Short mmCIF file of C-alpha atoms in Angstrom, two decimals:
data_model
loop_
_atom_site.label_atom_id
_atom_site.label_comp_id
_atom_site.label_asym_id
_atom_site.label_seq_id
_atom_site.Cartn_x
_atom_site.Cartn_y
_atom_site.Cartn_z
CA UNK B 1 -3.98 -3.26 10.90
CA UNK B 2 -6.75 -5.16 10.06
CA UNK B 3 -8.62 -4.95 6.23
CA UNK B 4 -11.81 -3.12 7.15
CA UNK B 5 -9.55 -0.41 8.83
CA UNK B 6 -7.33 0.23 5.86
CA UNK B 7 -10.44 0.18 3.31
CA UNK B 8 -12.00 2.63 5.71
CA UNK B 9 -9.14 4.92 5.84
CA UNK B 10 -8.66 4.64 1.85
CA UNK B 11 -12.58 5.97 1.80
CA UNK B 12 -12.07 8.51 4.15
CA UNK B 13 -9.06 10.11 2.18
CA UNK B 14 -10.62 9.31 -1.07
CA UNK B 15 -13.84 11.17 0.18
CA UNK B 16 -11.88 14.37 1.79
CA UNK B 17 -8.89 14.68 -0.51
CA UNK B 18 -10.35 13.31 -4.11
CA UNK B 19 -8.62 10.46 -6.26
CA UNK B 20 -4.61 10.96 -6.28
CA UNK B 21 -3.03 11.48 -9.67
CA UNK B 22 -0.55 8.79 -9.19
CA UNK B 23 -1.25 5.50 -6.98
CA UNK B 24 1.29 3.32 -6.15
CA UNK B 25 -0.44 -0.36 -5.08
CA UNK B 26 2.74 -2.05 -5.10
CA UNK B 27 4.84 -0.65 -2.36
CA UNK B 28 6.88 -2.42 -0.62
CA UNK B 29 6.46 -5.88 -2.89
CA UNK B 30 10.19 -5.21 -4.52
CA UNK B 31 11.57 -4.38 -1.36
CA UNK B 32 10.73 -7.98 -0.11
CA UNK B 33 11.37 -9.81 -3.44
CA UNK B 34 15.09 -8.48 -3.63
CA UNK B 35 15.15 -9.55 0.16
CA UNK B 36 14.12 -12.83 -0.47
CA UNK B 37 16.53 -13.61 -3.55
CA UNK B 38 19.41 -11.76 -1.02
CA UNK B 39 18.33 -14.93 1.36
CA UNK B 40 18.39 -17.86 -1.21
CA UNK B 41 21.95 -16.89 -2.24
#
C-alpha cells in the first residue's frame, strides 16, 4: 500500500463515518519491538 492510498482511504472514512472516539496510531509498533528484543536474546 502505498502513502497517498492510505491518506485517501483515512479521508474517505473520516468524511463518511466522522472522527472516531478513540484512535489508535500505534498499532502494531509493540508487536515488532517485543519481536525484535525476542531476536537479540
Amino acid at each position: 500500500m502505498t502513502t497517498e492510498f492510505c491518506a485517501e482511504a483515512l479521508q474517505e472514512a473520516l468524511r463518511r463515518f466522522g472522527a472516531p472516539e478513540i484512535s489508535n496510531t500505534d498499532q502494531g509498533i509493540i508487536s515488532r519491538q517485543a519481536q525484535n528484543e525476542e531476536a537479540i536474546v
